PDB file of C-alpha atoms in Angstrom:
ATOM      1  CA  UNK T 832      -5.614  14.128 101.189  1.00  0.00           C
ATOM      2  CA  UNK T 833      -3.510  15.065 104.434  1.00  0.00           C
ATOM      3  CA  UNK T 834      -3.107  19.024 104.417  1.00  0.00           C
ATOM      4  CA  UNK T 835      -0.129  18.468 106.412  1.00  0.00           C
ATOM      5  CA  UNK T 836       1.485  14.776 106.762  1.00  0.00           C
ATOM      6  CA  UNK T 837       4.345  14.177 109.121  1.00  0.00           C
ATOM      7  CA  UNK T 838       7.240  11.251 109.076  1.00  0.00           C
ATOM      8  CA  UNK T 839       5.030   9.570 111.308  1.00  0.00           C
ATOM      9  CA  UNK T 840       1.778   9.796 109.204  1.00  0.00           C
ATOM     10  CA  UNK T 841       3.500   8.867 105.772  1.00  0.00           C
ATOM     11  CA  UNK T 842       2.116   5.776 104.476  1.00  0.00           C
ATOM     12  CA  UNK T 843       3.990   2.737 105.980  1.00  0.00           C
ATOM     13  CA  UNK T 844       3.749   0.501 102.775  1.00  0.00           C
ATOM     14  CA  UNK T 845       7.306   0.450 100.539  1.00  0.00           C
ATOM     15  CA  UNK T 846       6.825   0.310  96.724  1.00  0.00           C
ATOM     16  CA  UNK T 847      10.962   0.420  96.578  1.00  0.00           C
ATOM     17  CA  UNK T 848      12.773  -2.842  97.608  1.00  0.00           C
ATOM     18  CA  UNK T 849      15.933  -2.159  99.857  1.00  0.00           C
ATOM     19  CA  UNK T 850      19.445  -3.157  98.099  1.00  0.00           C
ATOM     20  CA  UNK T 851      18.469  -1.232  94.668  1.00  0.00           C
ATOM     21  CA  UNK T 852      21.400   0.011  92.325  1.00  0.00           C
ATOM     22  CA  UNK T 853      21.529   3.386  93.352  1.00  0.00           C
ATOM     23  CA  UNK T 854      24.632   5.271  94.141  1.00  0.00           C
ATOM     24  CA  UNK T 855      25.246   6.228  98.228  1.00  0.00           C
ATOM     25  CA  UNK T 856      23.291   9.268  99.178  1.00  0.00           C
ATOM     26  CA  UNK T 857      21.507   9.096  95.948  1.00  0.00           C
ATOM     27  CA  UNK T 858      18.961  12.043  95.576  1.00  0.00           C
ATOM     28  CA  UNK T 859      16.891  10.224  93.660  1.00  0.00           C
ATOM     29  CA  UNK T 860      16.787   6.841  95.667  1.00  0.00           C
ATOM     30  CA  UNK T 861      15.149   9.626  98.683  1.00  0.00           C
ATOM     31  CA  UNK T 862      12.957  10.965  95.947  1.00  0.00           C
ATOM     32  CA  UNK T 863      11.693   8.070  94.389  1.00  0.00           C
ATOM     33  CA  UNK T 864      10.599   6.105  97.904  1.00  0.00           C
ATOM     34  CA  UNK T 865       8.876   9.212  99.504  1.00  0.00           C
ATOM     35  CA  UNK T 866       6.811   9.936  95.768  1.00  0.00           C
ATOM     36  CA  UNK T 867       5.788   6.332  95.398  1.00  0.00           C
ATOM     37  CA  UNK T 868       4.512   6.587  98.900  1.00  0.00           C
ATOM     38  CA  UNK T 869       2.045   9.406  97.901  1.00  0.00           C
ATOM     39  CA  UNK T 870       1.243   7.749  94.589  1.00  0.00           C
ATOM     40  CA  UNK T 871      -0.093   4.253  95.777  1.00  0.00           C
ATOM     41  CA  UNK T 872      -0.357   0.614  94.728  1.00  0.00           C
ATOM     42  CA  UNK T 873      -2.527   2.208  91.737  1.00  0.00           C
ATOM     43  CA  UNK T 874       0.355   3.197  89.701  1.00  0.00           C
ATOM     44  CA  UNK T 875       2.003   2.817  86.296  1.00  0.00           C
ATOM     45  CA  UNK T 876       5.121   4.340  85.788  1.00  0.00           C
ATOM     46  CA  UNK T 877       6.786   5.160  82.294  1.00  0.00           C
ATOM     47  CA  UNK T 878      10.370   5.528  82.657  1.00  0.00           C
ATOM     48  CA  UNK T 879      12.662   6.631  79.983  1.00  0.00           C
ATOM     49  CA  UNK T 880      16.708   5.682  79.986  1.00  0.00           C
ATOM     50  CA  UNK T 881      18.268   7.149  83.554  1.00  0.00           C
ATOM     51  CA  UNK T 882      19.534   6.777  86.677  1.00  0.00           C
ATOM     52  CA  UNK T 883      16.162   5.661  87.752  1.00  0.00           C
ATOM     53  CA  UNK T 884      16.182   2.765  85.211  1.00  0.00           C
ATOM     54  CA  UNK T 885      19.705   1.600  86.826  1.00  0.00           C
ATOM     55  CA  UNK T 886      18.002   2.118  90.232  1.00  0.00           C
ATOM     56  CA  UNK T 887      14.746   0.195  89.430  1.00  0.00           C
ATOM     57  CA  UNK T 888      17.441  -2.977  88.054  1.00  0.00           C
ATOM     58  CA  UNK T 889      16.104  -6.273  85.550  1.00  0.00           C
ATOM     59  CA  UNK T 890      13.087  -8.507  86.033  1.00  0.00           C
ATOM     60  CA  UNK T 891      13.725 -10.481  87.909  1.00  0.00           C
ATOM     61  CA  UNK T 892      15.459  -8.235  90.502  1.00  0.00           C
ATOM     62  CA  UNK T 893      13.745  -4.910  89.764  1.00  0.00           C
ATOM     63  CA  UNK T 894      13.689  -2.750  92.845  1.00  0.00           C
ATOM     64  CA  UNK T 895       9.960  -1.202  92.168  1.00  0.00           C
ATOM     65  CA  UNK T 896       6.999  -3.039  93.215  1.00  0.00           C
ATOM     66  CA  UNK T 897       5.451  -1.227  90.838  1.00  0.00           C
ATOM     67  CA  UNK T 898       4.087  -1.837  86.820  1.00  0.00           C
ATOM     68  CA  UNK T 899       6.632   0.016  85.362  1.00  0.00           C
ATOM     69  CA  UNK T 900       6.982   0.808  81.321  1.00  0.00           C
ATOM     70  CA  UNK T 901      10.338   1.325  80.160  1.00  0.00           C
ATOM     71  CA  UNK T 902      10.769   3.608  76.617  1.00  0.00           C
ATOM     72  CA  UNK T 903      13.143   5.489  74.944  1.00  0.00           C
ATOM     73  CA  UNK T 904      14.595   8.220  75.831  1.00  0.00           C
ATOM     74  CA  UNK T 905      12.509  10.886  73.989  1.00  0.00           C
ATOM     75  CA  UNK T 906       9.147   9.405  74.151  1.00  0.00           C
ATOM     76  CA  UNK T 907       8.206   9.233  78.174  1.00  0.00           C
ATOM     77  CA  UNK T 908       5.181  11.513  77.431  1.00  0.00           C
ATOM     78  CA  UNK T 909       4.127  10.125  74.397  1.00  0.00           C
ATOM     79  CA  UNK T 910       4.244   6.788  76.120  1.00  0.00           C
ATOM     80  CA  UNK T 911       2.481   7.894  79.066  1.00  0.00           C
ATOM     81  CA  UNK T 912       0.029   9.525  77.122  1.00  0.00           C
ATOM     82  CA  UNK T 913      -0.473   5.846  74.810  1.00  0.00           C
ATOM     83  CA  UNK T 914      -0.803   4.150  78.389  1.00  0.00           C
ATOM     84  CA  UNK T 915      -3.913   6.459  79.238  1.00  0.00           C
ATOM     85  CA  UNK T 916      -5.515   5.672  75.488  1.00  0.00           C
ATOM     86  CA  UNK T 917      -4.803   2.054  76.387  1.00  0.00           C
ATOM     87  CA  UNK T 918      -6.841   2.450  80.346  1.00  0.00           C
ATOM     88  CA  UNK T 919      -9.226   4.123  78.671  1.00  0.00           C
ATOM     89  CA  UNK T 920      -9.896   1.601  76.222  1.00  0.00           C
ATOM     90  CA  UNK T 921     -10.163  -1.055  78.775  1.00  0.00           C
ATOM     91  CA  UNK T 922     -12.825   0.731  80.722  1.00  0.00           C
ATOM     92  CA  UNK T 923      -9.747   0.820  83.730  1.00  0.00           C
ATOM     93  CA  UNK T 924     -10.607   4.069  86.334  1.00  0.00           C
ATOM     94  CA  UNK T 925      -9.018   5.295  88.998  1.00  0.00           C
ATOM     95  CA  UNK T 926      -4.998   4.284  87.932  1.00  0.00           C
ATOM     96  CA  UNK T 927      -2.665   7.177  87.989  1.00  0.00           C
ATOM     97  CA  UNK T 928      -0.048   7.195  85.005  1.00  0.00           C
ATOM     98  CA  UNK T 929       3.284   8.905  86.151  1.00  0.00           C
ATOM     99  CA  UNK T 930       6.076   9.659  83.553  1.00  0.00           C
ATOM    100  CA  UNK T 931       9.403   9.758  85.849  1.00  0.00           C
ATOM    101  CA  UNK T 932      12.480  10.648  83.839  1.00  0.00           C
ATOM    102  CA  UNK T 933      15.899  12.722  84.756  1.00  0.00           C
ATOM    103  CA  UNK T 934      16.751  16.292  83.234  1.00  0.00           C
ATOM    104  CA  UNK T 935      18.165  14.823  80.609  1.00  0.00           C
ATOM    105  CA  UNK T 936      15.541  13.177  79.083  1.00  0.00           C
ATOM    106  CA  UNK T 937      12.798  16.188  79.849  1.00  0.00           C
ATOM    107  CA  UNK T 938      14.496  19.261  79.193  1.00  0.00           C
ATOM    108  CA  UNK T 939      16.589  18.116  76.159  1.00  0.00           C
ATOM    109  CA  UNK T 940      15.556  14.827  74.531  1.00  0.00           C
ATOM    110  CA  UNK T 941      11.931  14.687  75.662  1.00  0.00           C
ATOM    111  CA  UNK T 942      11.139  18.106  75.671  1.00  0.00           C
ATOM    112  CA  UNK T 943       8.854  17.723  72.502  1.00  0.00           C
ATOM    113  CA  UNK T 944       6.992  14.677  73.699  1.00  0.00           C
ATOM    114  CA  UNK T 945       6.099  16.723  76.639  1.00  0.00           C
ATOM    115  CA  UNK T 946       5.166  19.850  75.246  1.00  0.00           C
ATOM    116  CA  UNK T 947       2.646  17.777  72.662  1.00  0.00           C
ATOM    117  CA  UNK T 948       1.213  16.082  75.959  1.00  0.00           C
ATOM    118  CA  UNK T 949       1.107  18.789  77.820  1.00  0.00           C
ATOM    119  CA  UNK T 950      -1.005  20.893  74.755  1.00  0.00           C
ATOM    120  CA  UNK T 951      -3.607  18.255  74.689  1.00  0.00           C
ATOM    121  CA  UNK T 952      -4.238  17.720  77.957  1.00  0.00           C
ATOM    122  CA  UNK T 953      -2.837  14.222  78.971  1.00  0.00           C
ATOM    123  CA  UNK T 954      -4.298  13.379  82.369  1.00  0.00           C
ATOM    124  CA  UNK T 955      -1.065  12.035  83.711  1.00  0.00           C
ATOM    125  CA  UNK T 956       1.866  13.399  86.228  1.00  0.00           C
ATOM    126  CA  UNK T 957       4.921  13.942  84.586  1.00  0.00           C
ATOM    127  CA  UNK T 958       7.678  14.148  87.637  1.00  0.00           C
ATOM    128  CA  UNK T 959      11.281  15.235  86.757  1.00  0.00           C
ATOM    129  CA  UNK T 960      14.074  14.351  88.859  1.00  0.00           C
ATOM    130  CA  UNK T 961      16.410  16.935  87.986  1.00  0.00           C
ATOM    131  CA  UNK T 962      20.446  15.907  89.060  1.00  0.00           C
ATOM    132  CA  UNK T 963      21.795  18.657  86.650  1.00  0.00           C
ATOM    133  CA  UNK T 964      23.311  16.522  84.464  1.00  0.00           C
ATOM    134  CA  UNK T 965      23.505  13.056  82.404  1.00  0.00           C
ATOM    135  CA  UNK T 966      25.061  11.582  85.837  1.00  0.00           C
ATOM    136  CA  UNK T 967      24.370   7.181  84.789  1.00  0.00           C
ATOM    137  CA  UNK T 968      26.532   8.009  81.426  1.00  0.00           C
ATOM    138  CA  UNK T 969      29.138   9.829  83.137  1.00  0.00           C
ATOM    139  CA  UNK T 970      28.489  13.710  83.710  1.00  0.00           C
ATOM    140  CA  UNK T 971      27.732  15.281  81.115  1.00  0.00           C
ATOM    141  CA  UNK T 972      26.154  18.609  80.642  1.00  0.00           C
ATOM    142  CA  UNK T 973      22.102  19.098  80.456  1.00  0.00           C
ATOM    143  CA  UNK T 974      19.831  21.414  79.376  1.00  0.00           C
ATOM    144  CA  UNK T 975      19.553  22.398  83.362  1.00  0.00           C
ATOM    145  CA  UNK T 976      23.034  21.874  84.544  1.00  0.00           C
ATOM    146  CA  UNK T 977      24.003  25.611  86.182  1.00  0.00           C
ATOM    147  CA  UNK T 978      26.131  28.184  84.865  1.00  0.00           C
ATOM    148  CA  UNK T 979      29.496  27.810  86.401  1.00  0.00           C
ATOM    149  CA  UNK T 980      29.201  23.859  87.289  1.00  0.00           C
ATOM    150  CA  UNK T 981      31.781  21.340  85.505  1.00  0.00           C
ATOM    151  CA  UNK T 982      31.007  18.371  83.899  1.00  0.00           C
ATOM    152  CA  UNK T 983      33.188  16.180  81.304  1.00  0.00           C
ATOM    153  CA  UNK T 984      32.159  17.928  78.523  1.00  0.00           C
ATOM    154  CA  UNK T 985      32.477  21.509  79.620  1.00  0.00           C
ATOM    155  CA  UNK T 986      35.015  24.059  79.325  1.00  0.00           C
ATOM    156  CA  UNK T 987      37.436  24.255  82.123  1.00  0.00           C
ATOM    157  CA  UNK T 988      35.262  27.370  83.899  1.00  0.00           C
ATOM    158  CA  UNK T 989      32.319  25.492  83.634  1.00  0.00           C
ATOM    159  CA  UNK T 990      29.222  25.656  81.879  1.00  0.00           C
ATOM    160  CA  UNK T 991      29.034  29.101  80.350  1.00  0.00           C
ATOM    161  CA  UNK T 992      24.725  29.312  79.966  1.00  0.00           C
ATOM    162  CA  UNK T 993      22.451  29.346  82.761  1.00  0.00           C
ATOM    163  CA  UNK T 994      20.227  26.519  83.797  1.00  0.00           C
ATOM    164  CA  UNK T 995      17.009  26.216  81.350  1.00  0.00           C
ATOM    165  CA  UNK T 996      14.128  26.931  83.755  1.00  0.00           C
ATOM    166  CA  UNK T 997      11.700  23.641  82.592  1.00  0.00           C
ATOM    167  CA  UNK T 998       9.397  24.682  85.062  1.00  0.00           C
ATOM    168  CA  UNK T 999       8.481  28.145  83.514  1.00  0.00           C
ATOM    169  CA  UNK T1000       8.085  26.432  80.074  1.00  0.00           C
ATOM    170  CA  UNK T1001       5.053  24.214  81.295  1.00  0.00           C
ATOM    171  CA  UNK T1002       3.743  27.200  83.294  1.00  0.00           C
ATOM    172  CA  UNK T1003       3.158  29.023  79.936  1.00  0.00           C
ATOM    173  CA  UNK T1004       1.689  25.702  78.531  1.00  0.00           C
ATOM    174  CA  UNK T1005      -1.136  26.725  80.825  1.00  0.00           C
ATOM    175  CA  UNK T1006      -1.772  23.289  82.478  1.00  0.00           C
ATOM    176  CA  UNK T1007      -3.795  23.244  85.670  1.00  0.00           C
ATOM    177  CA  UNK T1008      -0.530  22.076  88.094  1.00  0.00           C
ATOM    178  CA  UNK T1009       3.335  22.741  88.393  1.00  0.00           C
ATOM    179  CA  UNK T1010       5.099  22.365  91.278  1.00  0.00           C
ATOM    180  CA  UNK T1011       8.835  22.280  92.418  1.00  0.00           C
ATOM    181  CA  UNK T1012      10.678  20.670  94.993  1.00  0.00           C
ATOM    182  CA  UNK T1013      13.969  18.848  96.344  1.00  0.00           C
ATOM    183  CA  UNK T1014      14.302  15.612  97.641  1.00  0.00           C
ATOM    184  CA  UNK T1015      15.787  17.413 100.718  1.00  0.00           C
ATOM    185  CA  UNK T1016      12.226  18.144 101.993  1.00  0.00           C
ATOM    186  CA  UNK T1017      10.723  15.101 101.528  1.00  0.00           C
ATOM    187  CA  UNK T1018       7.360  16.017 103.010  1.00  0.00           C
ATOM    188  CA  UNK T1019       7.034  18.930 100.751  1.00  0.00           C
ATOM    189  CA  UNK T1020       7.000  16.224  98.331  1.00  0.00           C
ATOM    190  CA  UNK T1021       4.737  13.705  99.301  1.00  0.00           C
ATOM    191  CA  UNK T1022       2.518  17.184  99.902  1.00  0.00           C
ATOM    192  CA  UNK T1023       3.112  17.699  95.926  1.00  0.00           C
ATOM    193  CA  UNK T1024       2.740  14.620  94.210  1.00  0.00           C
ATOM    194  CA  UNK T1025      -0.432  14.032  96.238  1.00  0.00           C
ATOM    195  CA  UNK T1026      -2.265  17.116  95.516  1.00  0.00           C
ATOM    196  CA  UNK T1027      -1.347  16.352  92.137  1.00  0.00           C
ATOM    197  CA  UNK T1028      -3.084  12.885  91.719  1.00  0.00           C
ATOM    198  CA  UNK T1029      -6.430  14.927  92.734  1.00  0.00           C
ATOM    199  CA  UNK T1030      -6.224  17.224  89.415  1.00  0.00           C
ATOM    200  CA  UNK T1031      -7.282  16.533  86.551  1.00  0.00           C
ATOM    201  CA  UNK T1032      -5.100  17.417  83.407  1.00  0.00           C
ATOM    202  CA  UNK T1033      -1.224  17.316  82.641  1.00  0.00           C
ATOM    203  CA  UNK T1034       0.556  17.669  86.327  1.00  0.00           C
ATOM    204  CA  UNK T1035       4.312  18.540  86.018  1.00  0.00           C
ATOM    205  CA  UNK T1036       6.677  18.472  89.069  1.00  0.00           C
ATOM    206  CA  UNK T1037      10.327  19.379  89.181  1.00  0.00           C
ATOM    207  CA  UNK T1038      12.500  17.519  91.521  1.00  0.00           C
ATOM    208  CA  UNK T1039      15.985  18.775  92.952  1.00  0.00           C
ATOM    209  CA  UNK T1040      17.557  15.249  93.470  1.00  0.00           C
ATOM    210  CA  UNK T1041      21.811  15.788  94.892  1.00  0.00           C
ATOM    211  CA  UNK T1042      24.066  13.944  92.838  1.00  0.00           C
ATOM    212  CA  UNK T1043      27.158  12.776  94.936  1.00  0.00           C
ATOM    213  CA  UNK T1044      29.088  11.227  92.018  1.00  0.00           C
ATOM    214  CA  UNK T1045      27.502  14.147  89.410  1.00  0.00           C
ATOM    215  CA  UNK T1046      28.361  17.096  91.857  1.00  0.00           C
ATOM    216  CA  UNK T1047      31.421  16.047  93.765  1.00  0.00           C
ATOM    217  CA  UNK T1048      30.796  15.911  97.982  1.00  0.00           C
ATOM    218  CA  UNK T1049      30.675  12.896 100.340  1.00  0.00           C
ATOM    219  CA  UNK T1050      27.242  11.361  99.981  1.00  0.00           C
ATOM    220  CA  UNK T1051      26.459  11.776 103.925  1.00  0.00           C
ATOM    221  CA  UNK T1052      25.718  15.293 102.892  1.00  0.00           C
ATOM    222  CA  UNK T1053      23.263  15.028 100.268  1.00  0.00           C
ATOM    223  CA  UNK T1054      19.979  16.292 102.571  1.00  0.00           C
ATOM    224  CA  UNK T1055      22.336  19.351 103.926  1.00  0.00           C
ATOM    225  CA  UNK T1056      23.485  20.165 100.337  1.00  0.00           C
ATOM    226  CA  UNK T1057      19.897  19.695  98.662  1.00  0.00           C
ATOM    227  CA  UNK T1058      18.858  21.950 102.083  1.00  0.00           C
ATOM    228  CA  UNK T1059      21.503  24.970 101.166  1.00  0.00           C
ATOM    229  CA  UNK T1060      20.743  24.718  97.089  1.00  0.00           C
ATOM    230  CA  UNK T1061      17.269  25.904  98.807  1.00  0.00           C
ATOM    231  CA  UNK T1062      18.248  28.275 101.804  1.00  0.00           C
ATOM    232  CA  UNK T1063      20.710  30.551  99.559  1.00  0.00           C
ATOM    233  CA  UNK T1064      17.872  30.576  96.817  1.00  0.00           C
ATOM    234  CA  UNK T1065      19.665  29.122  94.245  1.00  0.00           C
ATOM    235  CA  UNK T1066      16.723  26.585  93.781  1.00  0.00           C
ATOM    236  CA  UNK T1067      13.522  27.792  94.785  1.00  0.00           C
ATOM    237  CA  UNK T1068      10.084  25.758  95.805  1.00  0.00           C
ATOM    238  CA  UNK T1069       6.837  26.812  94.955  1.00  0.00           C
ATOM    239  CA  UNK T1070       3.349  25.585  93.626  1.00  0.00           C
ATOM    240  CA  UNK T1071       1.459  26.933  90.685  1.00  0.00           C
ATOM    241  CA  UNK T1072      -2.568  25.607  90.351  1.00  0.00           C
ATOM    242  CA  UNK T1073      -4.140  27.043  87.830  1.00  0.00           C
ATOM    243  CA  UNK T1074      -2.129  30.452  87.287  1.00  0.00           C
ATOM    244  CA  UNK T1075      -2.011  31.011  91.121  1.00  0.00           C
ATOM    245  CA  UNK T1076       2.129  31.053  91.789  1.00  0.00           C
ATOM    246  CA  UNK T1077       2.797  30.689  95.808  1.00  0.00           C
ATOM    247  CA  UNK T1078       6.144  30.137  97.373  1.00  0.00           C
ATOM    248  CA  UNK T1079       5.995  26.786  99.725  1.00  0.00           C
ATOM    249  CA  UNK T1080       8.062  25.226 102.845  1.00  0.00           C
ATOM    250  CA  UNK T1081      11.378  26.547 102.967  1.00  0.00           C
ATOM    251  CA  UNK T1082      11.021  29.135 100.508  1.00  0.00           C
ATOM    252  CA  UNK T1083       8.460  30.922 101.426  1.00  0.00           C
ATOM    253  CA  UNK T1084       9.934  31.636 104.884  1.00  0.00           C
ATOM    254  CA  UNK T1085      13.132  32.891 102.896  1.00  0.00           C
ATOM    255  CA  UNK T1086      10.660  35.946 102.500  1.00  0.00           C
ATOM    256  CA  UNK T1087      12.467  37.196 105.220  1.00  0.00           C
ATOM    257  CA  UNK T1088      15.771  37.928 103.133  1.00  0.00           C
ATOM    258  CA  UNK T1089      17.867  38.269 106.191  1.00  0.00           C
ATOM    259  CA  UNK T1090      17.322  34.166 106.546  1.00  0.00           C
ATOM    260  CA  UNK T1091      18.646  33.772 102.608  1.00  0.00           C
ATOM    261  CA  UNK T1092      22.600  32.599 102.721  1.00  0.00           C
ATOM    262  CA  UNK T1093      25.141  33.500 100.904  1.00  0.00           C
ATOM    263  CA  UNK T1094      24.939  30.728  97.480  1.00  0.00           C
ATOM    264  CA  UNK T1095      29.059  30.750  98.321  1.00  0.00           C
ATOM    265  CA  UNK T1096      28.315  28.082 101.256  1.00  0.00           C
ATOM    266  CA  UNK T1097      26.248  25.963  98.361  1.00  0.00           C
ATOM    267  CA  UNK T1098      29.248  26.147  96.173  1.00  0.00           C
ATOM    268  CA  UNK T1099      31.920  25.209  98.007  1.00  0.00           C
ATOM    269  CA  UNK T1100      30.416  22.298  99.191  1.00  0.00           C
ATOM    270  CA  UNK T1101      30.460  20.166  95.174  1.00  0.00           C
ATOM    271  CA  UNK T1102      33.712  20.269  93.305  1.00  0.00           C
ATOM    272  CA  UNK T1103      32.196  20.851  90.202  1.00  0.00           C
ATOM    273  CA  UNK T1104      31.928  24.546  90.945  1.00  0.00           C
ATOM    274  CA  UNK T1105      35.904  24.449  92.023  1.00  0.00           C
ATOM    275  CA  UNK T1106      37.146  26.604  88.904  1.00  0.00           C
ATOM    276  CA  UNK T1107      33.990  29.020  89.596  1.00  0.00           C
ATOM    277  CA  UNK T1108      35.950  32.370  90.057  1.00  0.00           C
ATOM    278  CA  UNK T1109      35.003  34.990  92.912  1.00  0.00           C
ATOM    279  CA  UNK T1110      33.626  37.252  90.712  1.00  0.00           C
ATOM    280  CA  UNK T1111      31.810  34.603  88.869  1.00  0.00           C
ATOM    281  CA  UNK T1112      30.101  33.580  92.369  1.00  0.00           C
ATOM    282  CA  UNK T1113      29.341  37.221  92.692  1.00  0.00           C
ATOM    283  CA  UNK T1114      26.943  36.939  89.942  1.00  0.00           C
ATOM    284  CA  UNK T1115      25.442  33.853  91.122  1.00  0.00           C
ATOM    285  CA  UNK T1116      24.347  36.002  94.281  1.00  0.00           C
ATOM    286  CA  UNK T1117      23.146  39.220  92.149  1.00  0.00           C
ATOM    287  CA  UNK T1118      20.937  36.834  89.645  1.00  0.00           C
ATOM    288  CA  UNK T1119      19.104  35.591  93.299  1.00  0.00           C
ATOM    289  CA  UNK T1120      19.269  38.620  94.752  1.00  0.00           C
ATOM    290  CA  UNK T1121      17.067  40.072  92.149  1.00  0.00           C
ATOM    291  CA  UNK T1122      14.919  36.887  91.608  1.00  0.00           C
ATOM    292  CA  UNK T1123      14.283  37.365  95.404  1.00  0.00           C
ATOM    293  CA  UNK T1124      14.008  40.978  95.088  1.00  0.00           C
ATOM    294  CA  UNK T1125      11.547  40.742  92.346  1.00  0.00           C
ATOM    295  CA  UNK T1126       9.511  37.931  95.031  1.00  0.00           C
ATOM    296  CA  UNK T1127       9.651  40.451  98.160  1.00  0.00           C
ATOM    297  CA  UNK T1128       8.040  42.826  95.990  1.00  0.00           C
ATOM    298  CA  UNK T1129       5.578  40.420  94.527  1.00  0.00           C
ATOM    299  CA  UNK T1130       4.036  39.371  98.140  1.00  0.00           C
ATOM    300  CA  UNK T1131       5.137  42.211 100.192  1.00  0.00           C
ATOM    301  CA  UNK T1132       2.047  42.309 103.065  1.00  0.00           C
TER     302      UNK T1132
END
């Protein structure tokens, strides 16, 4: 495993044909090429209903060069974990079984099929792309959709809760690897995903994947908007193997809080957060000023 791959060291080999369904600037479509890389030819993928599912298109057009299992919406885990019994069975070694499925479909619907995997063990990586929203059905809210962003089934102010952090709830699972990270930094990534294929046990990895359709801004912007979700620490990468939480990439050099921006130059960018009032942004910036406050203290020298 490369400690510390570059653009020019990423594996030349394309699992992702070119003229997929994907929207322009799609997060995912970035996201999806760069974590196949670090997977390999020795893949199967179970893949719930999503944007990914539109993206990956109908035998015998699909976009993935990849054996991929399509399943219901609730039952990517479940699936995943059947495809391991099934390996197993066979006597088949050294295949890595990835469950890929949007926010939707991991913090809502499939939440249960993951936490059930996730208590047993499942050797698989479960990778979330996380667009904040049902965005291939039309917007709707999600389980991690923000507080404040609108969708076509939120109030006119925008979704009153706050995002549901998915990544906390497998931390207390206890599995041996979770990891965040945004399809922004896509070396950070390929970093991830790889790492992850060398542990054994359930692997989860939370994805930040722009959404130009979903969040509202011209799609040439999706790497600067996926950057700023990250630099004003309203989306925040780190690693956790076994218990041991460490900031990563961008983040980590955010421990100098004078480099943090103001999360007002994140807003403004996506009409969805265009009814967000100022004193609603206000508390936007006090909830990560004491997240980061809390981190400063955490791994002050």
């Amino acid at each position: 495993m490369q400690s510390k791959p570059t653009i020019l060291t990423l594996p030349e080999e394309e699992f992702v044909h070119p003229g997929n369904r994907a929207c322009s600037g799609c997060g995912l479509g970035i996201a999806y090429r760069i974590g196949l890389k670090a997977l390999g030819k020795d893949t199967i993928l179970v893949v719930p209903p999503s944007c990914l599912t539109v993206l990956q298109g109908l035998y015998p057009v699909a976009a993935t060069k990849l054996p991929s299992l399509n399943v219901t919406f609730a039952s990517t885990a479940a699936a995943a974990s059947g495809v391991l019994a099934a390996l197993k069975s066979l006597g088949r070694e050294g295949i890595t079984v990835v469950g890929w499925a949007g926010d939707g479909g991991t913090s809502d619907i499939g939440l249960q099929s993951l936490s059930g995997a996730a208590e047993r063990g499942e050797d698989f990586i479960y990778i979330c792309y996380d667009n904040e929203g049902y965005m291939n059905t039309g917007v709707q809210r999600s389980g991690t959709t923000p507080i404040g962003a609108l969708t076509t089934n939120t109030p006119i102010f925008g979704k009153a809760q706050d995002k549901k952090n998915v990544p906390a709830i497998m931390r207390a699972h206890e599995i041996p690897y979770v990891a965040t990270s945004c399809s922004a930094y896509p070396l950070d990534l390929f970093t991830k995903i790889e790492k992850a294929k060398t542990i054994r046990g359930t692997k989860y990895i939370h994805i930040l994947t722009p959404c130009p359709p979903g969040w509202g801004y011209d799609p040439r912007y999706t790497v600067k908007v996926g950057k700023l979700a990250v630099e004003t620490g309203m989306y925040d990468l780190y690693e956790i193997e076994n218990g041991e939480f460490k900031l990563t990439g961008a983040s980590r050099k955010l421990l100098d809080k004078r480099k943090l921006l103001p999360v007002e130059a994140y807003l403004k960018m996506q009409t969805r957060f265009k009814t967000m009032r100022d004193e609603h942004i206000k508390q936007v910036q006090d909830r990560i000023n004491k997240r980061w406050d809390a981190y400063l203290e955490r791994f002050k020298e």
